[in-house]
Amino acid sequence: MVVQRNLDIGEGRKGVLLEPFVHQVGGHMSMMKYDEHTVCKPLVSQEQWFYESLPTAMRQFTPQYKGIISVHLKKDSTGNLSLIASPQTDNRSSLDNASKESSMTIWQKLTQVNSSSSSHTFVKWNHSPLTNTIKDSCQGKALLQTDLQYHRDMSSLMENANENQAEKNSYNPWGLHCHKQHLNRLSSKCNEHKLHQFLLLENVVSKYKYPCILDLKMGTRQHGDDASEEKKARQIKKCEQSTSASLGVRICGMQVYQADTVQYLCNDKYYGRKLSPDGFKQALCQFLHNGIRLRTDLAEPIECQLKALLSIIKKQSSYRFYSSSLLIIYEGLEKTIDNLTQGHCQNTSSTVLHGNSHPKVDVRMIDFAHTTYKGSKYNQTVYDGPDHGYIFGLENLIKIIQNISVGE
């Protein structure tokens, strides 16, 4: 059982120490773990309005919206920053001081840098409480049997991504990169009395033991109606130089559980931007490969969900999902006859290699800060018909998945 990390924040109030969400594979805004089934992110009013007026038909393909929460910065005596949320309810068990310190280790380690390095930032972890905390976030305990050791130049991390070299890790480094950047921004204007608003959303991977996640930027246009001319030009260029223009979809990040090494293979958005259409197809095959075999059994359930989503999107007149992403998620740990009889994989949603059972997969739309539609109080322009750029991306994605299923 995972206990929510409650802290006494004075005046009889309880606070929840937010933790990095270790399964964030894309995006630039830091996602936080509020509890086992809930994540949170900085509130953008346009996204909040979208969730609060979400069409009923789309709800099965979006994270459940759970409301808004207030978050404030807390600095300890040594200058380490933490983010504390005021909880929705106050009926959870509090931790003792030792547990609090273990939980706070994540944020403390993220802010520790090698000050003697001029242009390179080193983050170094070798701490069992950090491992324990990430274990709580990642149910696949075998992945983190030993202390997590991370000693990487963040600049070289980006360089490796630009060389199209996949990282193999016991966690996804992109999320922690986002957290570090977020903390750096906040620490420059630290005000412990200022409240920040965050959105509370369903943690769509909480039911998975080893979640394999593909983050896809959908559509042929990424800039919102409110984008400056400079940002508009940048986004147009990114689309023109990537598969966003040719396929209507590009990879923003992914993690794939490798059964042979018991690690995640990770790629980020820089990798995705450089892919050709053929490279994109190969990357999808890589996403469905567990290091031992190509998971062709996943193709049919993914295709079915994509087709169902396509049918819904075609009916959403005036909606434009600019800069939104699509997550494809599946369980990386397969059930086999051998480990079923040994009881190693009880209560998991994964593939049974016999019978007619299909593996559990999820397809979810996320990131609606630039979504516009008729009736939105933030829309600049009212569009006619459905989002054809998004539809173009979905149709190409379905074709590629179909080709994988038949071995092309």
Tab-separated table of C-alpha atoms in Angstrom:
chain	number	residue	atom	x	y	z
A	1	MET	CA	0.000	0.000	0.000
A	2	VAL	CA	1.290	3.449	-0.921
A	3	VAL	CA	0.678	6.124	1.690
A	4	GLN	CA	0.228	9.723	0.622
A	5	ARG	CA	3.065	11.841	2.003
A	6	ASN	CA	1.364	14.326	4.348
A	7	LEU	CA	3.330	17.126	6.001
A	8	ASP	CA	2.393	19.580	8.718
A	9	ILE	CA	2.600	23.007	7.076
A	10	GLY	CA	1.599	25.030	10.098
A	11	GLU	CA	-1.626	26.478	11.471
A	12	GLY	CA	-3.068	22.985	11.812
A	13	ARG	CA	-2.976	22.395	8.059
A	14	LYS	CA	-1.682	19.286	6.345
A	15	GLY	CA	0.231	19.358	3.105
A	16	VAL	CA	1.119	16.721	0.534
A	17	LEU	CA	4.712	16.651	-0.634
A	18	LEU	CA	4.614	16.362	-4.419
A	19	GLU	CA	7.011	13.886	-6.004
A	20	PRO	CA	8.401	13.747	-9.538
A	21	PHE	CA	6.302	11.589	-11.827
A	22	VAL	CA	8.874	9.079	-13.038
A	23	HIS	CA	6.865	7.927	-16.055
A	24	GLN	CA	6.784	11.284	-17.820
A	25	VAL	CA	8.214	10.599	-21.279
A	26	GLY	CA	7.537	13.880	-23.104
A	27	GLY	CA	6.499	17.485	-22.821
A	28	HIS	CA	8.306	20.401	-21.201
A	29	MET	CA	6.015	21.071	-18.234
A	30	SER	CA	6.868	19.044	-15.145
A	31	MET	CA	4.287	16.465	-14.066
A	32	MET	CA	4.042	15.658	-10.363
A	33	LYS	CA	2.706	12.667	-8.473
A	34	TYR	CA	0.020	13.650	-5.931
A	35	ASP	CA	-0.910	10.116	-4.907
A	36	GLU	CA	-0.824	6.651	-6.443
A	37	HIS	CA	-3.739	7.336	-8.787
A	38	THR	CA	-3.365	11.088	-9.327
A	39	VAL	CA	-0.851	13.373	-11.021
A	40	CYS	CA	-0.843	17.142	-11.189
A	41	LYS	CA	0.554	19.857	-13.443
A	42	PRO	CA	0.638	23.667	-13.431
A	43	LEU	CA	-2.796	25.035	-14.274
A	44	VAL	CA	-3.431	26.675	-17.645
A	45	SER	CA	-6.902	28.221	-17.749
A	46	GLN	CA	-7.605	27.130	-21.318
A	47	GLU	CA	-6.841	23.504	-20.416
A	48	GLN	CA	-8.962	23.686	-17.277
A	49	TRP	CA	-11.886	25.010	-19.293
A	50	PHE	CA	-11.493	22.181	-21.798
A	51	TYR	CA	-11.639	19.499	-19.091
A	52	GLU	CA	-14.645	21.139	-17.433
A	53	SER	CA	-16.604	21.233	-20.700
A	54	LEU	CA	-15.286	17.968	-22.150
A	55	PRO	CA	-17.682	16.225	-24.579
A	56	THR	CA	-19.021	13.019	-23.055
A	57	ALA	CA	-17.853	10.920	-26.014
A	58	MET	CA	-14.228	11.968	-25.455
A	59	ARG	CA	-14.021	11.104	-21.761
A	60	GLN	CA	-12.927	7.516	-22.334
A	61	PHE	CA	-9.910	8.856	-24.240
A	62	THR	CA	-8.762	11.526	-21.771
A	63	PRO	CA	-7.492	11.347	-18.178
A	64	GLN	CA	-10.198	11.847	-15.583
A	65	TYR	CA	-10.239	15.454	-14.395
A	66	LYS	CA	-10.136	15.635	-10.581
A	67	GLY	CA	-10.148	19.352	-9.913
A	68	ILE	CA	-7.680	22.047	-8.841
A	69	ILE	CA	-5.199	22.161	-6.009
A	70	SER	CA	-3.105	24.909	-4.443
A	71	VAL	CA	0.659	24.395	-4.315
A	72	HIS	CA	3.354	26.440	-2.619
A	73	LEU	CA	7.121	26.339	-2.417
A	74	LYS	CA	8.881	25.361	0.785
A	75	LYS	CA	12.568	25.958	1.390
A	76	ASP	CA	14.416	24.179	4.173
A	77	SER	CA	17.306	25.504	6.248
A	78	THR	CA	19.856	24.394	3.665
A	79	GLY	CA	18.049	26.042	0.737
A	80	ASN	CA	16.475	22.933	-0.795
A	81	LEU	CA	13.102	23.494	-2.439
A	82	SER	CA	10.009	21.320	-2.187
A	83	LEU	CA	6.525	21.686	-3.617
A	84	ILE	CA	3.725	21.236	-1.091
A	85	ALA	CA	0.074	20.786	-2.097
A	86	SER	CA	-2.938	21.425	0.089
A	87	PRO	CA	-4.785	18.100	-0.041
A	88	GLN	CA	-8.347	17.577	-1.225
A	89	THR	CA	-9.084	15.537	1.887
A	90	ASP	CA	-7.341	15.208	5.207
A	91	ASN	CA	-8.043	11.596	6.101
A	92	ARG	CA	-4.768	9.953	5.139
A	93	SER	CA	-2.083	8.701	7.475
A	94	SER	CA	0.815	11.055	8.207
A	95	LEU	CA	4.380	9.903	7.885
A	96	ASP	CA	6.968	9.992	10.594
A	97	ASN	CA	9.929	12.324	10.242
A	98	ALA	CA	12.148	9.658	8.692
A	99	SER	CA	9.629	8.990	5.938
A	100	LYS	CA	9.263	12.705	5.295
A	101	GLU	CA	13.005	13.034	4.864
A	102	SER	CA	13.092	10.095	2.465
A	103	SER	CA	10.361	11.649	0.363
A	104	MET	CA	12.033	15.043	0.315
A	105	THR	CA	15.267	13.492	-0.928
A	106	ILE	CA	14.058	13.580	-4.533
A	107	TRP	CA	13.731	17.344	-4.640
A	108	GLN	CA	16.892	17.891	-2.637
A	109	LYS	CA	18.930	15.728	-4.996
A	110	LEU	CA	17.444	17.438	-8.034
A	111	THR	CA	18.763	20.790	-6.805
A	112	GLN	CA	22.269	19.570	-5.976
A	113	VAL	CA	24.615	20.547	-8.779
A	114	ASN	CA	28.313	20.568	-9.259
A	115	SER	CA	28.997	24.262	-8.724
A	116	SER	CA	32.580	23.912	-9.924
A	117	SER	CA	31.377	23.081	-13.440
A	118	SER	CA	30.900	26.140	-15.597
A	119	SER	CA	28.486	24.952	-18.253
A	120	HIS	CA	27.735	21.362	-17.282
A	121	THR	CA	25.231	20.298	-14.670
A	122	PHE	CA	25.771	17.007	-12.902
A	123	VAL	CA	23.053	15.333	-10.862
A	124	LYS	CA	24.291	12.424	-8.798
A	125	TRP	CA	22.107	9.995	-6.878
A	126	ASN	CA	23.053	7.012	-4.810
A	127	HIS	CA	20.488	7.013	-2.038
A	128	SER	CA	18.205	4.199	-0.916
A	129	PRO	CA	15.291	6.471	0.185
A	130	LEU	CA	15.135	7.819	-3.373
A	131	THR	CA	15.000	4.282	-4.695
A	132	ASN	CA	12.211	3.421	-2.292
A	133	THR	CA	10.196	6.468	-3.311
A	134	ILE	CA	10.515	5.675	-6.993
A	135	LYS	CA	9.594	2.078	-6.250
A	136	ASP	CA	6.299	3.379	-4.890
A	137	SER	CA	5.729	5.243	-8.151
A	138	CYS	CA	6.783	2.310	-10.313
A	139	GLN	CA	5.136	-0.934	-9.265
A	140	GLY	CA	7.730	-3.001	-11.111
A	141	LYS	CA	9.949	-3.632	-8.100
A	142	ALA	CA	12.488	-5.802	-9.965
A	143	LEU	CA	13.445	-2.766	-12.016
A	144	LEU	CA	14.926	-1.015	-9.012
A	145	GLN	CA	16.435	-3.761	-6.891
A	146	THR	CA	19.579	-1.770	-6.194
A	147	ASP	CA	20.170	1.862	-5.351
A	148	LEU	CA	19.523	4.157	-8.280
A	149	GLN	CA	22.776	5.630	-9.522
A	150	TYR	CA	22.576	8.519	-11.919
A	151	HIS	CA	25.650	10.489	-12.879
A	152	ARG	CA	24.999	12.117	-16.189
A	153	ASP	CA	25.902	15.373	-17.815
A	154	MET	CA	22.494	16.765	-18.816
A	155	SER	CA	24.050	18.387	-21.875
A	156	SER	CA	25.383	15.052	-23.097
A	157	LEU	CA	21.933	13.579	-22.513
A	158	MET	CA	20.625	15.970	-25.147
A	159	GLU	CA	23.575	15.207	-27.416
A	160	ASN	CA	22.902	11.481	-27.180
A	161	ALA	CA	19.284	12.092	-28.103
A	162	ASN	CA	20.328	14.116	-31.130
A	163	GLU	CA	22.439	11.169	-32.257
A	164	ASN	CA	19.318	8.984	-32.203
A	165	GLN	CA	20.813	6.740	-29.536
A	166	ALA	CA	18.219	5.195	-27.276
A	167	GLU	CA	18.877	5.343	-23.549
A	168	LYS	CA	18.462	2.218	-21.412
A	169	ASN	CA	17.460	3.089	-17.863
A	170	SER	CA	15.639	1.847	-14.802
A	171	TYR	CA	13.476	4.979	-15.072
A	172	ASN	CA	12.848	7.644	-17.706
A	173	PRO	CA	15.401	10.488	-17.484
A	174	TRP	CA	13.221	12.972	-19.375
A	175	GLY	CA	10.806	13.507	-16.495
A	176	LEU	CA	13.638	14.232	-14.089
A	177	HIS	CA	15.151	16.630	-16.623
A	178	CYS	CA	11.810	18.507	-16.663
A	179	HIS	CA	11.724	18.607	-12.860
A	180	LYS	CA	15.206	20.053	-12.673
A	181	GLN	CA	14.319	22.756	-15.196
A	182	HIS	CA	11.114	23.518	-13.289
A	183	LEU	CA	12.953	23.851	-9.999
A	184	ASN	CA	15.538	26.133	-11.558
A	185	ARG	CA	12.768	28.439	-12.772
A	186	LEU	CA	10.986	28.439	-9.441
A	187	SER	CA	14.125	28.921	-7.354
A	188	SER	CA	14.947	32.140	-9.217
A	189	LYS	CA	11.759	33.721	-7.877
A	190	CYS	CA	11.096	31.722	-4.732
A	191	ASN	CA	8.150	33.058	-2.731
A	192	GLU	CA	6.985	30.642	-0.071
A	193	HIS	CA	3.761	32.584	0.476
A	194	LYS	CA	2.583	32.539	-3.130
A	195	LEU	CA	0.060	29.863	-4.047
A	196	HIS	CA	0.271	28.206	-7.455
A	197	GLN	CA	-2.722	26.454	-8.985
A	198	PHE	CA	-2.278	22.916	-10.331
A	199	LEU	CA	-4.644	20.622	-12.227
A	200	LEU	CA	-5.340	17.217	-10.686
A	201	LEU	CA	-5.621	14.446	-13.261
A	202	GLU	CA	-5.891	10.671	-13.324
A	203	ASN	CA	-2.591	8.813	-13.356
A	204	VAL	CA	-3.346	6.730	-16.436
A	205	VAL	CA	-0.408	4.350	-15.893
A	206	SER	CA	-1.089	3.529	-12.228
A	207	LYS	CA	-2.646	0.166	-13.089
A	208	TYR	CA	0.416	-0.983	-15.018
A	209	LYS	CA	3.348	-2.834	-13.507
A	210	TYR	CA	5.840	-1.950	-16.251
A	211	PRO	CA	4.139	0.766	-18.326
A	212	CYS	CA	5.349	1.132	-21.901
A	213	ILE	CA	4.426	4.629	-23.072
A	214	LEU	CA	4.534	6.338	-26.456
A	215	ASP	CA	3.904	10.115	-26.488
A	216	LEU	CA	2.831	11.348	-29.924
A	217	LYS	CA	2.407	14.979	-30.929
A	218	MET	CA	-0.675	14.933	-33.133
A	219	GLY	CA	-1.698	17.045	-36.114
A	220	THR	CA	-0.038	19.024	-38.876
A	221	ARG	CA	-0.091	22.293	-36.895
A	222	GLN	CA	1.274	22.795	-33.381
A	223	HIS	CA	1.004	26.515	-32.602
A	224	GLY	CA	-2.066	27.831	-30.828
A	225	ASP	CA	-4.082	30.835	-31.917
A	226	ASP	CA	-2.447	32.871	-29.160
A	227	ALA	CA	1.137	32.147	-30.292
A	228	SER	CA	3.451	35.066	-31.018
A	229	GLU	CA	4.771	35.435	-34.561
A	230	GLU	CA	8.157	34.178	-33.365
A	231	LYS	CA	6.721	31.066	-31.717
A	232	LYS	CA	4.421	30.461	-34.667
A	233	ALA	CA	7.420	30.493	-37.040
A	234	ARG	CA	9.356	28.073	-34.783
A	235	GLN	CA	6.474	25.633	-34.570
A	236	ILE	CA	5.826	25.748	-38.310
A	237	LYS	CA	9.497	25.001	-38.948
A	238	LYS	CA	9.464	22.037	-36.539
A	239	CYS	CA	6.432	20.612	-38.315
A	240	GLU	CA	7.918	21.120	-41.779
A	241	GLN	CA	11.171	19.417	-40.792
A	242	SER	CA	9.561	16.415	-39.076
A	243	THR	CA	6.897	13.786	-39.650
A	244	SER	CA	4.254	16.260	-38.397
A	245	ALA	CA	3.977	17.557	-41.959
A	246	SER	CA	4.283	14.245	-43.817
A	247	LEU	CA	2.322	12.002	-41.439
A	248	GLY	CA	0.422	14.364	-39.127
A	249	VAL	CA	2.153	12.812	-36.113
A	250	ARG	CA	5.622	12.801	-34.558
A	251	ILE	CA	7.215	11.116	-31.567
A	252	CYS	CA	7.602	13.266	-28.463
A	253	GLY	CA	9.023	10.557	-26.218
A	254	MET	CA	8.718	6.918	-25.281
A	255	GLN	CA	9.753	4.242	-22.852
A	256	VAL	CA	9.679	0.527	-23.633
A	257	TYR	CA	10.243	-2.215	-21.094
A	258	GLN	CA	12.991	-4.582	-22.234
A	259	ALA	CA	12.351	-8.056	-20.851
A	260	ASP	CA	15.863	-9.248	-21.660
A	261	THR	CA	17.664	-6.529	-19.646
A	262	VAL	CA	14.891	-5.604	-17.155
A	263	GLN	CA	15.316	-1.958	-18.135
A	264	TYR	CA	13.440	0.727	-20.014
A	265	LEU	CA	14.596	1.799	-23.444
A	266	CYS	CA	13.931	5.552	-23.669
A	267	ASN	CA	13.815	8.103	-26.482
A	268	ASP	CA	12.921	11.786	-26.238
A	269	LYS	CA	11.477	14.532	-28.438
A	270	TYR	CA	14.812	15.339	-30.098
A	271	TYR	CA	14.947	11.785	-31.380
A	272	GLY	CA	11.387	12.101	-32.678
A	273	ARG	CA	12.018	15.348	-34.530
A	274	LYS	CA	14.786	13.817	-36.652
A	275	LEU	CA	12.846	10.799	-37.865
A	276	SER	CA	11.860	10.358	-41.500
A	277	PRO	CA	8.525	8.666	-42.295
A	278	ASP	CA	10.357	5.330	-42.590
A	279	GLY	CA	12.236	6.059	-39.365
A	280	PHE	CA	8.918	6.778	-37.652
A	281	LYS	CA	7.600	3.367	-38.719
A	282	GLN	CA	10.762	1.692	-37.406
A	283	ALA	CA	10.370	3.574	-34.114
A	284	LEU	CA	6.831	2.219	-33.739
A	285	CYS	CA	8.224	-1.273	-34.234
A	286	GLN	CA	10.797	-0.491	-31.553
A	287	PHE	CA	7.993	0.624	-29.231
A	288	LEU	CA	6.310	-2.755	-29.707
A	289	HIS	CA	9.520	-4.761	-29.235
A	290	ASN	CA	10.354	-5.990	-25.737
A	291	GLY	CA	13.968	-6.916	-26.472
A	292	ILE	CA	13.017	-10.503	-27.166
A	293	ARG	CA	10.220	-10.346	-29.706
A	294	LEU	CA	7.960	-7.968	-31.612
A	295	ARG	CA	4.670	-7.723	-29.734
A	296	THR	CA	2.366	-8.133	-32.731
A	297	ASP	CA	-0.371	-9.148	-30.278
A	298	LEU	CA	-0.602	-5.473	-29.298
A	299	ALA	CA	-1.393	-4.231	-32.799
A	300	GLU	CA	-5.062	-5.244	-32.910
A	301	PRO	CA	-6.155	-3.721	-29.557
A	302	ILE	CA	-4.202	-0.509	-30.301
A	303	GLU	CA	-5.754	-0.320	-33.762
A	304	CYS	CA	-9.253	-0.830	-32.325
A	305	GLN	CA	-8.845	2.021	-29.860
A	306	LEU	CA	-7.350	4.342	-32.479
A	307	LYS	CA	-10.270	3.653	-34.808
A	308	ALA	CA	-12.752	4.349	-32.007
A	309	LEU	CA	-10.988	7.636	-31.235
A	310	LEU	CA	-10.923	8.550	-34.933
A	311	SER	CA	-14.684	8.071	-35.153
A	312	ILE	CA	-15.167	10.425	-32.201
A	313	ILE	CA	-12.746	13.115	-33.435
A	314	LYS	CA	-14.512	13.225	-36.805
A	315	LYS	CA	-17.683	14.267	-34.980
A	316	GLN	CA	-16.098	17.088	-32.934
A	317	SER	CA	-16.941	20.080	-35.093
A	318	SER	CA	-14.946	23.302	-34.426
A	319	TYR	CA	-12.394	21.529	-32.193
A	320	ARG	CA	-8.707	22.114	-32.928
A	321	PHE	CA	-6.317	20.118	-30.730
A	322	TYR	CA	-3.218	22.207	-31.414
A	323	SER	CA	-0.071	20.984	-29.635
A	324	SER	CA	-1.927	18.164	-27.888
A	325	SER	CA	-0.438	14.697	-27.514
A	326	LEU	CA	-1.693	11.155	-27.716
A	327	LEU	CA	-0.435	8.488	-25.309
A	328	ILE	CA	-0.360	4.818	-26.267
A	329	ILE	CA	0.209	2.642	-23.206
A	330	TYR	CA	0.565	-1.078	-22.693
A	331	GLU	CA	1.826	-3.477	-20.034
A	332	GLY	CA	5.437	-4.411	-20.644
A	333	LEU	CA	5.399	-7.586	-18.570
A	334	GLU	CA	3.837	-10.516	-20.377
A	335	LYS	CA	2.093	-13.370	-18.648
A	336	THR	CA	3.359	-16.702	-19.869
A	337	ILE	CA	2.250	-20.191	-18.983
A	338	ASP	CA	5.419	-20.686	-16.919
A	339	ASN	CA	5.235	-17.594	-14.734
A	340	LEU	CA	1.472	-17.920	-14.345
A	341	THR	CA	1.909	-21.320	-12.749
A	342	GLN	CA	4.705	-19.974	-10.560
A	343	GLY	CA	2.556	-17.047	-9.446
A	344	HIS	CA	5.065	-14.375	-10.442
A	345	CYS	CA	2.633	-12.114	-12.263
A	346	GLN	CA	-0.605	-12.140	-10.357
A	347	ASN	CA	-3.146	-9.348	-10.836
A	348	THR	CA	-1.469	-7.730	-13.825
A	349	SER	CA	-3.076	-6.621	-17.076
A	350	SER	CA	-0.747	-8.154	-19.615
A	351	THR	CA	-0.577	-10.659	-22.381
A	352	VAL	CA	-1.474	-14.298	-21.931
A	353	LEU	CA	0.351	-16.234	-24.607
A	354	HIS	CA	-2.474	-18.679	-25.176
A	355	GLY	CA	-6.220	-18.534	-25.649
A	356	ASN	CA	-8.092	-15.515	-26.989
A	357	SER	CA	-7.080	-12.940	-24.384
A	358	HIS	CA	-5.889	-9.558	-25.635
A	359	PRO	CA	-3.252	-7.481	-23.829
A	360	LYS	CA	-4.436	-4.411	-21.985
A	361	VAL	CA	-3.716	-1.159	-23.804
A	362	ASP	CA	-4.800	2.432	-23.345
A	363	VAL	CA	-5.014	5.343	-25.781
A	364	ARG	CA	-5.363	8.767	-24.131
A	365	MET	CA	-5.344	12.337	-25.375
A	366	ILE	CA	-3.448	14.807	-23.158
A	367	ASP	CA	-2.197	18.434	-23.079
A	368	PHE	CA	-5.013	20.790	-24.050
A	369	ALA	CA	-3.508	24.178	-23.201
A	370	HIS	CA	-3.898	25.299	-26.841
A	371	THR	CA	-7.102	23.462	-27.729
A	372	THR	CA	-9.815	25.696	-29.129
A	373	TYR	CA	-13.476	25.116	-30.001
A	374	LYS	CA	-16.736	26.977	-30.383
A	375	GLY	CA	-17.980	28.071	-26.983
A	376	SER	CA	-14.574	28.248	-25.341
A	377	LYS	CA	-14.074	31.578	-23.592
A	378	TYR	CA	-10.430	31.479	-24.658
A	379	ASN	CA	-10.876	30.851	-28.384
A	380	GLN	CA	-9.495	33.408	-30.824
A	381	THR	CA	-11.050	31.927	-33.947
A	382	VAL	CA	-14.056	29.709	-34.559
A	383	TYR	CA	-13.290	26.878	-36.986
A	384	ASP	CA	-15.675	24.840	-39.109
A	385	GLY	CA	-15.694	21.050	-39.197
A	386	PRO	CA	-13.381	18.632	-37.348
A	387	ASP	CA	-9.601	18.874	-36.918
A	388	HIS	CA	-8.404	17.477	-40.252
A	389	GLY	CA	-4.732	17.664	-39.267
A	390	TYR	CA	-5.415	15.464	-36.243
A	391	ILE	CA	-7.520	13.100	-38.357
A	392	PHE	CA	-4.701	12.870	-40.917
A	393	GLY	CA	-2.296	11.835	-38.151
A	394	LEU	CA	-4.664	9.234	-36.713
A	395	GLU	CA	-5.341	7.690	-40.125
A	396	ASN	CA	-1.616	7.368	-40.873
A	397	LEU	CA	-0.968	5.942	-37.413
A	398	ILE	CA	-3.664	3.315	-37.950
A	399	LYS	CA	-2.177	2.321	-41.314
A	400	ILE	CA	1.285	1.889	-39.805
A	401	ILE	CA	-0.061	-0.226	-36.936
A	402	GLN	CA	-1.992	-2.367	-39.446
A	403	ASN	CA	1.183	-2.931	-41.477
A	404	ILE	CA	3.056	-3.978	-38.329
A	405	SER	CA	0.337	-6.500	-37.499
A	406	VAL	CA	0.720	-8.223	-40.845
A	407	GLY	CA	4.502	-8.101	-40.764
A	408	GLU	CA	5.127	-5.396	-43.381
